Tab-separated table of C-alpha atoms in Angstrom:
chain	number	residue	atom	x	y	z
A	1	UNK	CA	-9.794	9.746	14.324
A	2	UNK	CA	-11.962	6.400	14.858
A	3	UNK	CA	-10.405	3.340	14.325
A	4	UNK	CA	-11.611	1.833	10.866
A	5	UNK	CA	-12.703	-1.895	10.027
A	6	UNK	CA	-10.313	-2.516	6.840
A	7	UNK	CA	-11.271	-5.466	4.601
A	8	UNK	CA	-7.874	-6.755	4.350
A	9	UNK	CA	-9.393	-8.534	0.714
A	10	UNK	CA	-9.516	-5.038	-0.918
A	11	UNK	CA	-5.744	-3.678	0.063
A	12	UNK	CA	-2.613	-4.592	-1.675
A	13	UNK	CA	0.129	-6.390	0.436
A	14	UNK	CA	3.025	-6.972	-1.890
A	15	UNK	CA	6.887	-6.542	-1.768
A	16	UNK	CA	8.397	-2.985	-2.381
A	17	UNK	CA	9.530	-2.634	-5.753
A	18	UNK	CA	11.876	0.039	-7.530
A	19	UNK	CA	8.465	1.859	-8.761
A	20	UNK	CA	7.549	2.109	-5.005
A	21	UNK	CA	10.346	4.311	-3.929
A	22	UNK	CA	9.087	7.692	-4.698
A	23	UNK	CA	5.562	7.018	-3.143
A	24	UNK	CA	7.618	5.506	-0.351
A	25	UNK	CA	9.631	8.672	0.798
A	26	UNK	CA	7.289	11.103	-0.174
A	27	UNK	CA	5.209	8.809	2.826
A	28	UNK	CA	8.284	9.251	4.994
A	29	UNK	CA	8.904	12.630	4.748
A	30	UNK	CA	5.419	13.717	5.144
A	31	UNK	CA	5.166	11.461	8.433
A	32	UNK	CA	9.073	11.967	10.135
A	33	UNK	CA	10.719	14.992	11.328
A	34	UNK	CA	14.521	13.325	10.619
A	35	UNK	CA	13.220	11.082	7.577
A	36	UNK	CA	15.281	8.493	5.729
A	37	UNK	CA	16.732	9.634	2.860
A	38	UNK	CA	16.327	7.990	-0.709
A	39	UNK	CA	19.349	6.445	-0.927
A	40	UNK	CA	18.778	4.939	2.252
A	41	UNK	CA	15.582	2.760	0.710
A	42	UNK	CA	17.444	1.983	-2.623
A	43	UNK	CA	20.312	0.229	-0.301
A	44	UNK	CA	17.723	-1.270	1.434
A	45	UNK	CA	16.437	-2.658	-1.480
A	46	UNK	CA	19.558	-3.603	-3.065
A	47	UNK	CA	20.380	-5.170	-0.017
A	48	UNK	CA	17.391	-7.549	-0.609
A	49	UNK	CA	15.785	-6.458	2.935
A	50	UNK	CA	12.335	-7.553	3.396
A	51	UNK	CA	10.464	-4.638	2.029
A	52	UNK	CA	6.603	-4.342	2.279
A	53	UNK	CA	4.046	-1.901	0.659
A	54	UNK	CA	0.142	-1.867	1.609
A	55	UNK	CA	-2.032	0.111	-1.247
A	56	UNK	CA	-5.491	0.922	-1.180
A	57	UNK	CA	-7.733	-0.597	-4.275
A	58	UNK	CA	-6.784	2.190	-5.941
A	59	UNK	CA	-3.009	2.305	-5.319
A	60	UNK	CA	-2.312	5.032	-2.899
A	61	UNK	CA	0.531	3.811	-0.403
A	62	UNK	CA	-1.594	3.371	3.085
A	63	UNK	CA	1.860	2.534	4.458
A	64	UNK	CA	5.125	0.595	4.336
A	65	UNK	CA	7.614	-1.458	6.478
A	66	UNK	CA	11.668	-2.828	5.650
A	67	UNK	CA	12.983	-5.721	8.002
A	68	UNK	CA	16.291	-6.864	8.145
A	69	UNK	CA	17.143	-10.388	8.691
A	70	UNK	CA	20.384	-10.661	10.970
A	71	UNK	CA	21.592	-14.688	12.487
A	72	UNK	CA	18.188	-15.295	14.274
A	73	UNK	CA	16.926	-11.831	14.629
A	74	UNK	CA	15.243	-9.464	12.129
A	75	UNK	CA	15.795	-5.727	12.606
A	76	UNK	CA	12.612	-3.523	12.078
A	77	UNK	CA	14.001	-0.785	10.392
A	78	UNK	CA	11.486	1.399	9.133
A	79	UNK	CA	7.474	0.985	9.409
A	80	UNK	CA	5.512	3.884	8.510
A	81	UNK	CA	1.541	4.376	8.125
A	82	UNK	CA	0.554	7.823	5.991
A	83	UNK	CA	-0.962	10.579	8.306
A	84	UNK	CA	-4.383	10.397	7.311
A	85	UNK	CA	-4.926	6.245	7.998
A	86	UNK	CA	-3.463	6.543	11.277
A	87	UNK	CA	-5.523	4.847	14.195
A	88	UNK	CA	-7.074	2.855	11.722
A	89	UNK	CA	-5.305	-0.196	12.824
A	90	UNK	CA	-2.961	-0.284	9.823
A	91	UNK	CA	0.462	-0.407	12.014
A	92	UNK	CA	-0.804	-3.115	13.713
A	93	UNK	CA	-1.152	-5.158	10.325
A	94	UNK	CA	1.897	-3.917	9.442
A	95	UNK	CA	3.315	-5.100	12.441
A	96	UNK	CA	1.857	-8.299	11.908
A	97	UNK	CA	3.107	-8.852	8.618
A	98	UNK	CA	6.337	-7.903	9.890
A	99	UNK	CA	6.274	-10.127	12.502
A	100	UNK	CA	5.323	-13.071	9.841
A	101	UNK	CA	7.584	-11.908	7.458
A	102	UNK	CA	10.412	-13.126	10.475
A	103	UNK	CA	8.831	-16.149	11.755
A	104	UNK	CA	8.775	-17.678	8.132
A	105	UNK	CA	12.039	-16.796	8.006
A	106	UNK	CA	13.801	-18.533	11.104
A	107	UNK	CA	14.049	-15.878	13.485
A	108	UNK	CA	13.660	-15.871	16.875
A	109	UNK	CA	12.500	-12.402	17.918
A	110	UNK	CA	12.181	-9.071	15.977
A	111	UNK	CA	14.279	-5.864	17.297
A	112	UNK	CA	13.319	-2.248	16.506
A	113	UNK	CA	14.670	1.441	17.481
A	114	UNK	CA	12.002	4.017	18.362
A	115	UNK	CA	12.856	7.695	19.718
A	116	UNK	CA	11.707	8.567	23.689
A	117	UNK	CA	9.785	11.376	22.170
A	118	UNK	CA	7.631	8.994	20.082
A	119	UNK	CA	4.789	8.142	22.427
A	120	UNK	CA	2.582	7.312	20.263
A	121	UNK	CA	4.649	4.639	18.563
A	122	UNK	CA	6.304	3.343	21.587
A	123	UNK	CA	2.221	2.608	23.343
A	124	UNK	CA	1.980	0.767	20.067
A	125	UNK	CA	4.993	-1.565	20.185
A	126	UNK	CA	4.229	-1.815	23.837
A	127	UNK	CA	0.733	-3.041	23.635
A	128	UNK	CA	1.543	-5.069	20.760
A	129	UNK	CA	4.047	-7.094	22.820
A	130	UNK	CA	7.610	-5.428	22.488
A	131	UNK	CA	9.309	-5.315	25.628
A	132	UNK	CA	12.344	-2.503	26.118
A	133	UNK	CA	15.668	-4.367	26.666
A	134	UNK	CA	18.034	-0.877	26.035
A	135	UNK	CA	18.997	2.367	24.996
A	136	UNK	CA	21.363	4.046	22.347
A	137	UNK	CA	22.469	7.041	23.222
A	138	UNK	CA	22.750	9.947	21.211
A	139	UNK	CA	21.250	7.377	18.116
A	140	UNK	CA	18.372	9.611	16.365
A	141	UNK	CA	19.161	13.336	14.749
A	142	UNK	CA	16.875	15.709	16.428
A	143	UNK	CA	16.662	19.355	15.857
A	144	UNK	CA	19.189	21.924	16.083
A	145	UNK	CA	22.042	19.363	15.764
A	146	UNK	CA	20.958	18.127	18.714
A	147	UNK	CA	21.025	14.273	19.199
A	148	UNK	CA	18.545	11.969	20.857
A	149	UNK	CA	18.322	8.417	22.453
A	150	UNK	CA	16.693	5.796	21.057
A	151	UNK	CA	14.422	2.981	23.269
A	152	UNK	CA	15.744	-0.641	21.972
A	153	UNK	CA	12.755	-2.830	22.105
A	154	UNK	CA	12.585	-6.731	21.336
A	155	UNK	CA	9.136	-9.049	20.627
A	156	UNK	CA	9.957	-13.048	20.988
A	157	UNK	CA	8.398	-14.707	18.477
């Protein structure tokens, strides 16, 4: 897929609401093998997490991200782009926003999980900046009950 010029002017940045939940998963489960489950993005929200959703002009969910705001670090817990605007340079604004969404809020670097097995998305953090500081083991579901490790990366604001 070639990477697409998007005229940021035309999409629709704005905070997750309620109404945004069922676009929301229906994104995640179309894009993760484990996704999060409902209930997960309804305590998110309840929790008052910074919640994002970018929409095209004409309202289909191009993708999503939740941050969690924790003494002087935020916690990227969930950024997601749908599977046919990939490589369009959408997690990178994402990841931008994200990385805003922090920095006007005090914090001092912004930590995120991402599975071994997720090449893709761990060039991307990499590239972008994020630098790997750990590993939980045993942290992601994986298939056949199986467990897997997750990469703990960090990006200093």
């Amino acid at each position: 897929m070639t990477a697409q010029v998007w005229d940021l002017a035309r999409l629709n940045y704005e905070p997750m609401r309620k109404a945004d939940l069922a676009d929301v998963f229906a994104l995640e489960q179309s894009v993760y093998p484990h996704p999060w489950s409902m209930a997960n993005f309804e305590d998110s929200l309840s929790s008052h997490y910074e919640a994002w959703v970018l929409r095209d002009r004409d309202g289909d969910l191009l993708g999503y991200f939740l941050l969690m705001a924790a003494v002087d670090e935020a916690h990227l817990l969930n950024v997601a782009v749908s599977a046919e605007r990939q490589g369009q340079g959408l997690g990178r604004f994402l990841l931008n926003q994200s990385v805003a969404c922090a920095r006007g809020l005090g914090m001092e670097s912004v930590l995120l999980e991402v599975r071994p097995s997720n090449t893709r998305a761990l060039e991307i953090y990499e590239r972008y900046g994020f630098k790997q500081i750990g590993r939980r083991r045993g942290y992601y579901p994986a298939a056949d009950g199986q467990r897997e490790d997750a990469i703990v990366m960090r990006f200093g604001i």
